[in-house]
Coordinates of C-alpha atoms in Angstrom, one line a residue:
M1 CA 12.9 50.8 36.7
D2 CA 14.8 53.9 37.8
A3 CA 18.6 53.8 37.5
A4 CA 20.7 53.7 40.7
P5 CA 22.8 56.8 41.5
A6 CA 26.1 56.7 39.7
S7 CA 28.1 57.5 42.8
T8 CA 26.7 54.9 45.2
D9 CA 29.0 52.0 44.5
A10 CA 31.8 53.6 42.5
P11 CA 35.1 54.5 44.3
A12 CA 36.1 58.2 44.2
D13 CA 39.2 57.6 42.0
W14 CA 37.4 55.4 39.5
S15 CA 35.3 57.8 37.5
S16 CA 38.1 59.6 35.5
L17 CA 39.5 56.3 34.2
F18 CA 36.0 54.9 33.5
D19 CA 35.0 58.1 31.6
L20 CA 38.2 58.4 29.6
L21 CA 38.4 54.8 28.3
P22 CA 38.6 54.9 24.4
V23 CA 36.2 51.9 24.3
G24 CA 32.8 51.5 25.8
A25 CA 32.5 50.6 29.5
Y26 CA 29.5 49.8 31.6
R27 CA 28.0 48.3 34.7
S28 CA 24.7 46.5 34.7
T29 CA 22.6 44.3 36.9
P30 CA 22.2 40.6 36.1
D31 CA 18.5 41.2 35.2
G32 CA 19.5 43.6 32.4
Q33 CA 19.3 47.1 33.9
L34 CA 22.1 49.5 32.9
L35 CA 23.7 51.3 35.9
R36 CA 26.7 53.0 34.4
A37 CA 27.9 53.9 30.8
N38 CA 31.0 55.8 30.0
Q39 CA 31.1 58.5 27.2
A40 CA 32.5 56.1 24.6
L41 CA 29.5 53.7 25.2
V42 CA 27.1 56.6 25.3
Q43 CA 28.3 57.8 21.9
M44 CA 28.3 54.3 20.5
N45 CA 24.6 54.0 21.3
G46 CA 23.8 57.5 19.7
Y47 CA 23.2 59.4 23.0
A48 CA 24.6 62.7 24.2
T49 CA 24.8 62.0 28.0
E50 CA 25.1 59.1 30.3
A51 CA 21.9 60.0 32.0
E52 CA 20.0 60.0 28.7
H53 CA 21.4 56.7 27.8
I54 CA 20.6 55.0 31.2
T55 CA 17.1 56.5 31.2
S56 CA 16.4 55.1 27.7
V57 CA 17.5 51.5 28.5
R58 CA 15.0 49.3 30.3
D59 CA 16.1 45.8 29.3
I60 CA 19.5 45.2 27.8
A61 CA 18.5 41.7 26.6
S62 CA 15.5 42.7 24.5
E63 CA 16.5 46.3 23.6
W64 CA 20.2 46.0 22.7
Y65 CA 20.9 42.5 21.3
V66 CA 19.5 41.7 17.9
D67 CA 19.2 38.2 19.1
P68 CA 17.8 38.4 22.6
G69 CA 19.2 34.9 23.4
R70 CA 22.7 36.3 23.3
R71 CA 22.2 38.0 26.7
A72 CA 21.2 34.7 28.2
E73 CA 24.3 33.0 26.7
F74 CA 26.5 35.9 27.9
S75 CA 25.1 35.5 31.5
R76 CA 25.6 31.8 31.4
L77 CA 29.2 32.1 30.5
L78 CA 29.8 34.8 33.1
H79 CA 28.4 32.8 35.9
A80 CA 30.2 29.6 34.7
H81 CA 33.6 31.2 34.4
G82 CA 33.5 34.5 36.3
A83 CA 34.6 36.4 33.2
V84 CA 34.0 36.5 29.4
R85 CA 36.5 37.5 26.8
G86 CA 35.8 38.5 23.2
F87 CA 32.0 37.8 23.2
V88 CA 30.9 38.9 19.7
S89 CA 27.3 39.9 19.1
E90 CA 25.2 41.9 16.7
V91 CA 23.4 44.7 18.6
W92 CA 21.3 47.7 18.0
R93 CA 22.8 51.2 18.2
H94 CA 20.2 51.9 20.8
R95 CA 18.9 55.3 19.9
T96 CA 19.0 55.0 16.0
R97 CA 18.3 51.3 15.8
E98 CA 21.2 50.8 13.4
R99 CA 22.7 47.3 13.5
I100 CA 26.3 47.1 14.6
W101 CA 28.7 44.5 15.8
I102 CA 30.5 44.6 19.1
S103 CA 33.0 42.5 21.1
E104 CA 32.5 42.4 24.9
N105 CA 34.8 41.6 27.8
A106 CA 33.2 41.4 31.2
H107 CA 33.5 40.0 34.7
L108 CA 31.3 39.5 37.8
V109 CA 31.3 41.8 40.8
R110 CA 30.4 40.1 44.1
D111 CA 29.6 41.4 47.5
G112 CA 31.2 40.3 50.8
Q113 CA 28.9 37.2 50.9
G114 CA 29.9 36.2 47.4
Q115 CA 26.6 37.1 45.8
V116 CA 26.7 38.6 42.3
R117 CA 25.9 42.3 42.4
F118 CA 26.9 43.6 39.0
Y119 CA 28.3 42.8 35.6
E120 CA 31.2 45.1 34.6
G121 CA 32.7 45.1 31.2
T122 CA 34.0 46.9 28.1
V123 CA 32.4 47.1 24.7
E124 CA 34.3 47.6 21.4
E125 CA 32.6 48.2 18.1
I126 CA 34.0 45.9 15.5
T127 CA 31.4 46.5 12.7
D128 CA 34.1 47.4 10.1
R129 CA 36.2 44.3 11.1
I130 CA 33.1 42.0 10.8
R131 CA 32.2 43.5 7.5
T132 CA 35.7 43.1 6.2
Q133 CA 35.8 39.5 7.5
R134 CA 32.5 38.7 5.8
A135 CA 33.6 40.3 2.6
L136 CA 36.8 38.2 2.8
E137 CA 34.6 35.1 3.4
R138 CA 32.4 36.0 0.5
N139 CA 35.4 36.5 -1.7
D140 CA 36.9 33.2 -0.5
A141 CA 33.6 31.4 -1.2
Q142 CA 33.5 33.0 -4.7
L143 CA 37.1 32.1 -5.3
R144 CA 36.4 28.5 -4.3
L145 CA 33.3 28.4 -6.5
I146 CA 35.3 29.7 -9.5
S147 CA 38.2 27.4 -8.8
R148 CA 35.8 24.4 -8.9
Q149 CA 35.0 25.3 -12.5
V150 CA 38.7 25.2 -13.4
P151 CA 40.1 21.7 -14.2
G152 CA 43.0 20.9 -12.0
V153 CA 44.5 22.6 -8.9
V154 CA 44.4 26.4 -8.3
Y155 CA 46.6 27.6 -5.4
L156 CA 48.2 30.6 -3.7
A157 CA 51.3 29.8 -1.7
Q158 CA 53.9 31.5 0.4
V159 CA 57.5 30.4 -0.1
A160 CA 59.7 31.5 2.8
P161 CA 63.3 32.5 2.4
D162 CA 64.3 29.1 3.9
G163 CA 62.3 27.3 1.3
K164 CA 59.4 26.4 3.5
I165 CA 56.0 26.3 1.6
R166 CA 52.7 27.3 3.1
F167 CA 49.5 27.2 1.0
L168 CA 47.3 30.2 1.7
F169 CA 44.6 28.8 -0.6
I170 CA 44.2 25.6 -2.6
S171 CA 41.2 24.4 -4.6
E172 CA 39.3 21.2 -4.2
G173 CA 40.8 19.9 -7.5
V174 CA 43.8 18.7 -5.4
R175 CA 41.5 15.9 -4.2
D176 CA 40.9 14.5 -7.7
L177 CA 44.4 15.1 -9.1
Y178 CA 46.6 14.2 -6.1
G179 CA 44.3 12.2 -3.9
V180 CA 45.0 14.7 -1.1
E181 CA 42.4 16.6 0.9
P182 CA 42.7 20.5 0.7
E183 CA 42.9 20.6 4.5
E184 CA 46.0 18.4 4.5
A185 CA 47.7 20.6 1.9
L186 CA 46.9 23.7 4.0
R187 CA 48.5 22.0 7.0
D188 CA 51.5 20.5 5.2
G189 CA 52.8 22.8 2.3
H190 CA 55.3 20.1 1.1
V191 CA 52.8 17.2 0.6
L192 CA 52.5 17.8 -3.1
Q193 CA 56.2 18.3 -3.6
R194 CA 56.9 14.9 -2.0
M195 CA 54.6 13.3 -4.6
R196 CA 56.8 14.3 -7.5
H197 CA 58.4 11.4 -9.4
P198 CA 62.0 11.0 -8.1
E199 CA 63.4 11.3 -11.6
D200 CA 61.6 14.6 -12.2
D201 CA 61.9 16.3 -8.8
A202 CA 65.4 17.8 -9.1
R203 CA 64.6 19.3 -12.5
V204 CA 61.3 20.8 -11.3
Q205 CA 62.9 22.3 -8.2
Q206 CA 65.7 23.9 -10.2
G207 CA 63.2 25.5 -12.5
L208 CA 61.2 26.8 -9.5
S209 CA 64.3 28.2 -7.8
R210 CA 65.3 30.0 -11.1
S211 CA 61.8 31.4 -11.3
E212 CA 62.0 32.8 -7.8
R213 CA 65.4 34.4 -8.4
E214 CA 64.3 36.0 -11.7
A215 CA 60.7 36.7 -10.6
G216 CA 59.5 35.0 -13.7
T217 CA 56.8 32.5 -14.7
H218 CA 57.6 28.8 -14.3
V219 CA 56.0 26.2 -16.6
D220 CA 56.9 22.5 -16.5
E221 CA 55.5 19.0 -17.1
F222 CA 56.4 16.2 -14.7
R223 CA 55.1 13.0 -13.2
I224 CA 53.5 12.5 -9.8
V225 CA 53.1 9.3 -7.9
R226 CA 49.9 9.1 -6.0
R227 CA 49.5 7.3 -2.7
D228 CA 47.8 4.4 -4.4
G229 CA 50.8 4.0 -6.6
S230 CA 49.2 5.3 -9.8
L231 CA 51.3 7.6 -12.1
R232 CA 50.0 10.8 -13.6
W233 CA 51.5 13.5 -15.8
V234 CA 50.8 17.1 -14.7
Q235 CA 51.5 20.5 -16.2
A236 CA 52.3 23.1 -13.5
T237 CA 52.3 26.8 -14.2
S238 CA 53.1 29.4 -11.5
A239 CA 54.2 33.0 -11.2
P240 CA 55.3 35.3 -8.3
I241 CA 52.7 37.9 -7.2
H242 CA 54.7 39.9 -4.8
R243 CA 57.7 39.6 -2.5
E244 CA 57.5 40.4 1.2
M245 CA 59.8 39.9 4.2
D246 CA 58.3 36.6 5.0
G247 CA 58.9 35.3 1.4
D248 CA 57.5 35.1 -2.1
H249 CA 53.8 34.8 -2.7
R250 CA 53.1 32.6 -5.8
C251 CA 49.9 31.7 -7.6
G252 CA 49.7 28.6 -9.8
L253 CA 47.7 26.1 -11.7
I254 CA 48.3 22.4 -12.0
V255 CA 46.4 20.4 -14.6
D256 CA 46.3 16.7 -15.5
V257 CA 47.9 16.0 -18.9
T258 CA 48.1 12.2 -18.5
A259 CA 45.7 11.6 -21.4
R260 CA 47.9 13.7 -23.8
H261 CA 51.0 11.9 -22.8
E262 CA 49.3 8.5 -23.2
A263 CA 48.0 9.6 -26.6
D264 CA 51.5 10.7 -27.6
A265 CA 52.9 7.4 -26.5
L266 CA 50.2 5.6 -28.5
R267 CA 50.9 7.8 -31.5
Q268 CA 54.6 7.0 -31.3
A269 CA 53.9 3.3 -31.0
R270 CA 51.6 3.5 -34.0
D271 CA 54.2 5.3 -36.0
R272 CA 56.8 2.7 -35.1
A273 CA 54.3 0.0 -36.0
E274 CA 53.5 1.6 -39.3
T275 CA 57.2 1.9 -40.1
A276 CA 57.7 -1.7 -39.2
H277 CA 54.8 -2.8 -41.3
H278 CA 56.1 -0.9 -44.3
A279 CA 59.6 -2.4 -43.7
I280 CA 58.0 -5.9 -43.5
A281 CA 56.0 -5.3 -46.7
G282 CA 59.2 -4.2 -48.5
L283 CA 61.2 -7.1 -47.1
L284 CA 58.4 -9.6 -48.1
A285 CA 58.3 -8.1 -51.6
R286 CA 62.1 -8.5 -52.0
I287 CA 61.9 -12.1 -50.6
S288 CA 59.1 -12.9 -53.0
H289 CA 61.1 -11.6 -55.9
E290 CA 64.2 -13.5 -54.9
L291 CA 62.3 -16.7 -54.3
R292 CA 60.0 -16.8 -57.2
T293 CA 62.6 -17.0 -59.9
P294 CA 64.5 -20.1 -58.5
M295 CA 61.2 -21.6 -57.4
N296 CA 59.7 -21.3 -60.8
A297 CA 62.8 -22.9 -62.3
M298 CA 62.6 -25.8 -59.8
L299 CA 58.9 -26.3 -60.6
G300 CA 59.5 -26.2 -64.3
F301 CA 62.3 -28.8 -64.2
T302 CA 60.2 -31.0 -61.9
Q303 CA 57.3 -30.8 -64.4
L304 CA 59.8 -31.7 -67.2
L305 CA 60.9 -34.8 -65.2
L306 CA 57.3 -35.9 -64.7
A307 CA 56.7 -35.5 -68.5
D308 CA 59.4 -38.0 -69.2
P309 CA 57.7 -41.4 -69.8
A310 CA 61.0 -43.2 -69.0
L311 CA 61.0 -41.9 -65.5
A312 CA 61.0 -44.7 -63.0
D313 CA 58.0 -45.0 -60.7
R314 CA 60.1 -44.5 -57.6
H315 CA 61.6 -41.3 -59.0
R316 CA 58.2 -40.1 -60.3
R317 CA 56.9 -40.3 -56.7
F318 CA 59.9 -38.2 -55.6
A319 CA 59.2 -35.7 -58.4
D320 CA 55.5 -35.5 -57.5
E321 CA 56.3 -34.8 -53.8
S322 CA 58.9 -32.1 -54.9
L323 CA 56.3 -30.5 -57.1
R324 CA 53.7 -30.5 -54.4
A325 CA 56.1 -29.0 -51.8
G326 CA 57.3 -26.4 -54.3
R327 CA 53.8 -25.2 -55.1
H328 CA 53.0 -25.1 -51.3
L329 CA 56.1 -22.9 -50.8
L330 CA 55.2 -20.6 -53.6
A331 CA 51.6 -20.3 -52.2
L332 CA 53.1 -19.5 -48.8
V333 CA 55.3 -16.7 -50.4
D334 CA 52.3 -15.3 -52.1
D335 CA 50.2 -15.3 -48.9
L336 CA 53.0 -13.7 -46.9
L337 CA 53.3 -11.0 -49.5
E338 CA 49.6 -10.3 -49.5
L339 CA 49.4 -10.3 -45.6
G340 CA 52.3 -7.8 -45.4
R341 CA 50.6 -5.5 -47.9
A342 CA 47.3 -5.8 -46.1
E343 CA 48.7 -5.1 -42.6
S344 CA 50.6 -2.1 -43.9
G345 CA 47.5 -0.8 -45.8
D346 CA 49.3 -1.1 -49.1
I347 CA 46.6 -2.9 -51.0
T348 CA 44.7 -1.7 -54.0
L349 CA 40.9 -1.9 -53.8
Q350 CA 38.3 -1.2 -56.5
L351 CA 35.1 -1.0 -54.4
M352 CA 31.9 -1.3 -56.3
A353 CA 28.3 -2.5 -56.1
L354 CA 28.3 -6.3 -56.6
D355 CA 26.0 -9.2 -56.8
P356 CA 27.6 -11.8 -54.4
E357 CA 26.1 -14.6 -56.4
V358 CA 28.8 -14.1 -59.1
A359 CA 31.6 -14.3 -56.5
L360 CA 30.0 -17.3 -54.9
D361 CA 29.8 -19.1 -58.3
E362 CA 33.4 -18.4 -59.1
S363 CA 34.5 -19.5 -55.6
L364 CA 32.6 -22.8 -55.8
A365 CA 34.1 -23.4 -59.2
L366 CA 37.6 -23.0 -57.7
V367 CA 36.9 -25.4 -54.8
A368 CA 35.0 -28.0 -57.0
P369 CA 37.9 -30.5 -57.0
L370 CA 38.1 -30.3 -53.3
L371 CA 34.4 -30.8 -52.9
Q372 CA 34.6 -33.9 -55.1
A373 CA 37.6 -35.3 -53.3
Q374 CA 36.0 -34.9 -49.8
G375 CA 32.4 -35.8 -50.9
V376 CA 31.1 -32.7 -49.3
T377 CA 27.8 -31.1 -50.5
V378 CA 27.1 -27.4 -50.5
E379 CA 23.7 -25.8 -49.8
R380 CA 23.3 -22.4 -51.5
P381 CA 21.1 -19.5 -50.3
A382 CA 17.4 -20.2 -51.0
S383 CA 16.6 -16.6 -52.0
P384 CA 18.6 -14.0 -54.0
M385 CA 21.5 -12.6 -52.1
P386 CA 21.5 -8.8 -51.3
R387 CA 23.8 -6.7 -53.3
L388 CA 26.9 -5.3 -51.5
R389 CA 29.9 -3.1 -51.9
A390 CA 33.3 -4.8 -52.3
D391 CA 36.3 -5.4 -54.4
P392 CA 35.5 -8.3 -56.8
L393 CA 38.9 -10.0 -56.5
R394 CA 39.2 -9.7 -52.7
L395 CA 35.6 -10.9 -52.2
R396 CA 36.3 -14.0 -54.3
Q397 CA 39.5 -14.6 -52.4
V398 CA 37.7 -14.4 -49.0
L399 CA 34.8 -16.6 -50.1
T400 CA 37.1 -19.1 -51.6
N401 CA 39.1 -19.3 -48.3
L402 CA 36.0 -19.7 -46.2
L403 CA 34.6 -22.4 -48.4
S404 CA 37.9 -24.2 -48.7
N405 CA 38.3 -24.3 -44.9
A406 CA 34.8 -25.5 -44.4
I407 CA 35.4 -28.4 -46.9
K408 CA 38.9 -29.3 -45.7
Y409 CA 38.1 -29.3 -42.0
N410 CA 34.9 -31.3 -42.4
H411 CA 33.8 -34.9 -42.1
P412 CA 34.0 -37.0 -45.3
G413 CA 30.6 -36.8 -46.9
G414 CA 29.7 -33.8 -44.7
W415 CA 27.9 -30.6 -45.6
V416 CA 28.5 -26.9 -46.0
A417 CA 25.7 -24.3 -46.0
V418 CA 25.9 -20.7 -47.4
S419 CA 23.4 -18.1 -46.4
A420 CA 23.0 -14.3 -46.8
G421 CA 20.9 -11.5 -45.4
R422 CA 20.7 -7.8 -44.8
A423 CA 21.7 -6.5 -41.3
G424 CA 21.0 -2.8 -41.3
A425 CA 23.6 -1.1 -43.4
Q426 CA 25.6 -4.4 -43.8
V427 CA 25.2 -7.6 -45.7
A428 CA 26.1 -10.8 -43.8
L429 CA 27.3 -13.8 -45.8
T430 CA 27.6 -16.9 -43.6
V431 CA 29.4 -20.2 -44.3
R432 CA 28.5 -23.0 -41.9
D433 CA 29.9 -26.5 -41.8
G434 CA 29.1 -29.7 -40.0
G435 CA 32.8 -30.4 -39.0
P436 CA 34.3 -31.2 -35.7
G437 CA 34.2 -27.6 -34.5
L438 CA 36.6 -25.8 -32.1
D439 CA 36.8 -25.2 -28.4
A440 CA 37.0 -21.7 -26.9
A441 CA 40.9 -21.7 -26.6
Q442 CA 41.2 -22.7 -30.3
Q443 CA 38.7 -20.1 -31.4
A444 CA 40.6 -17.4 -29.6
R445 CA 43.6 -18.1 -31.8
L446 CA 41.6 -18.5 -35.0
F447 CA 42.7 -15.4 -36.9
Q448 CA 46.4 -15.4 -35.9
P449 CA 48.9 -15.8 -38.7
F450 CA 50.5 -19.3 -39.1
E451 CA 48.0 -20.7 -36.5
R452 CA 46.6 -24.0 -37.8
L453 CA 45.2 -25.1 -34.4
G454 CA 47.0 -28.5 -34.6
A455 CA 46.0 -29.3 -38.2
E456 CA 49.6 -29.1 -39.2
R457 CA 50.1 -32.5 -37.6
G458 CA 47.3 -34.0 -39.8
T459 CA 46.9 -34.6 -43.5
V460 CA 45.2 -31.3 -44.4
H461 CA 47.5 -28.9 -46.2
G462 CA 47.6 -25.2 -45.5
T463 CA 49.8 -22.2 -44.6
G464 CA 47.8 -20.9 -41.6
L465 CA 47.5 -17.5 -43.3
G466 CA 44.2 -17.7 -45.1
L467 CA 41.9 -16.6 -42.3
A468 CA 44.3 -13.8 -41.1
L469 CA 44.5 -12.5 -44.7
S470 CA 40.8 -12.8 -45.3
R471 CA 40.0 -10.8 -42.2
Q472 CA 42.5 -8.1 -43.3
F473 CA 40.7 -7.9 -46.7
A474 CA 37.3 -7.8 -45.1
Q475 CA 38.3 -4.9 -42.8
A476 CA 39.9 -3.1 -45.7
M477 CA 36.6 -3.2 -47.5
G478 CA 34.7 -1.8 -44.5
G479 CA 33.6 -5.1 -43.0
D480 CA 34.8 -7.9 -40.8
I481 CA 34.8 -11.7 -40.3
T482 CA 33.6 -13.3 -37.1
A483 CA 33.4 -16.9 -36.1
V484 CA 31.2 -19.0 -33.8
C485 CA 32.3 -22.6 -33.2
T486 CA 31.0 -25.4 -31.1
P487 CA 33.0 -28.6 -30.4
G488 CA 31.4 -31.5 -32.3
Q489 CA 28.9 -29.3 -34.1
G490 CA 31.0 -27.4 -36.6
C491 CA 31.8 -23.7 -37.2
S492 CA 30.0 -20.7 -38.6
F493 CA 32.0 -17.9 -40.3
T494 CA 30.2 -14.6 -41.1
L495 CA 31.6 -12.1 -43.5
T496 CA 29.9 -8.7 -43.2
L497 CA 30.4 -6.0 -45.8
P498 CA 28.6 -2.7 -46.6
A499 CA 25.3 -3.0 -48.4
A500 CA 25.2 -1.4 -51.9
T501 CA 23.2 1.8 -51.9

């Protein structure tokens, strides 16, 4: 289609302004025919003259816009609103077919009857601006990608002279550490500051203010209180980048150090416990020394009284009870001393490969009087017991305690069964009895020191330390003791120790 004459519809005083505009200006028909183009638009499209430009363009929609659909959208907006402002599109530099970016402003020109005759508008090339914007977007995307690999929160903030904070960038780590969405922090620069623990806030703020005055790095550790009420320790490091009229720009990193603080607290608690254990062991050793001498004297004189044939029966009963009570007290002192040493790790072990049959024989010999008194029978393992690694003395003590308990807390004429077997790298020695058993609440207190589970009100004597001490010995030798009890069906205690290699 031929172009309309340039002068037909243009007023006489319009051409100079049109031609001298520093941005492109045009007039076109609604169907895409170019009617006028000023020199800036002509040069933008790679032509020398307006006539050459107009002659070369047949359809703006298909020849100029990289996406032909942009012309339809442009026309829709124009007819809907009468004008368009800042309509950004990618177009072809018409003559060279180079792709460029433009921003259009346009309006409708109507005739006396209100019918649309022309589109008139301006075109500004913004290729450099779009490329810069896209480069910034790529850099921002790369920064976010990098920041995702950094544990904690990476940020860039502006601190105004009046103290107002505005985040220019903040990584997604703020969601995990603070429970705050990045968008919220970008809207409200003080949201993280308000989450500082009240006891730490003043100190942290003083440090930040000093860092801003001295233009130095700020490093501090403090607590934050999340919105769910949970407490976390963080380490915050920040430094000024540059100072402008609108305030300081600071970049920083905030990382979660809760695990380290909890580990430090556990380590301190462990150190205090170890100190207390050593103190207890020392105290028990001194008590044992102080009690043994008078106790031995009391027991000796009581035995002398019992050896006197002239002692009256009534007094003999008193002396027997005194001797029994004294021996019980001496056994309690010995058990306390052993328990203190075991809990503080101050026990001497001579670990070696052993045949548990020997320890079982020795233990059964020690509990033989008790077996006879209770009328309890013992069933030994049917096959040879696997060799294991243990301390001979401590193994005998543990087995003796397990057998003694199985006999004492049994029915008269009851039974005890000992079995053994290999379980991977461990040997399991099990002592079962047909006694009254224990309920779940009693079983939960089974290995606590001085816990006799109500037996202290009966006729069975004991200190309540045997099982606690036996477990300490078993664990010191690299094993453990576990128990399974059923009310009315007895208990099963299993000692596990490393197998001999």
